[in-house]
Amino acid sequence: MASDLLTPEELGERWRVSPETLRYWRYNAKSPIYIKLNGSILYRIEDILQFEKEHLRRHTADNAIINGVEGKVKD
């Protein structure tokens, strides 16, 4: 189970952003869903993969590509 969870440091390394950036995104409701237990933040890998999938783009003018179909996603 522990391998299915990432800390902010581990997710930051995966996405090449700082834990502070992830904190900012959580505060502004822009991050993937997360678990908070005893003051610790953890991200489930399935939620991270879904978040990444929902943010795929072909180019900067594209809307999100979800399941291979273009669709609008509100930011």
Coordinates of N, CA and C in Angstrom, one line a residue, residues 9 11 28 38 52-53 56 68-69 71:
E9 N 6.9 15.6 -1.6 CA 8.3 15.6 -2.1 C 8.5 14.6 -3.3
L11 N 6.0 13.4 -5.3 CA 5.2 13.9 -6.4 C 5.9 15.1 -7.1
N28 N -5.3 26.4 -3.5 CA -6.1 27.0 -4.5 C -6.9 26.0 -5.3
N38 N -3.1 12.7 10.1 CA -2.1 13.1 11.1 C -1.2 14.2 10.7
E52 N -3.1 13.5 -14.4 CA -2.2 13.7 -15.5 C -3.0 13.4 -16.8
K53 N -3.8 12.4 -16.8 CA -4.6 12.1 -18.0 C -5.5 13.2 -18.4
L56 N -3.7 16.3 -20.3 CA -2.9 16.0 -21.6 C -3.3 17.1 -22.6
G68 N -8.7 10.2 -25.4 CA -8.5 10.3 -26.9 C -9.5 11.2 -27.5
V69 N -10.4 11.9 -26.8 CA -11.5 12.7 -27.4 C -11.3 14.2 -26.8
G71 N -12.2 17.7 -25.5 CA -13.3 18.3 -24.8 C -12.9 19.4 -23.9

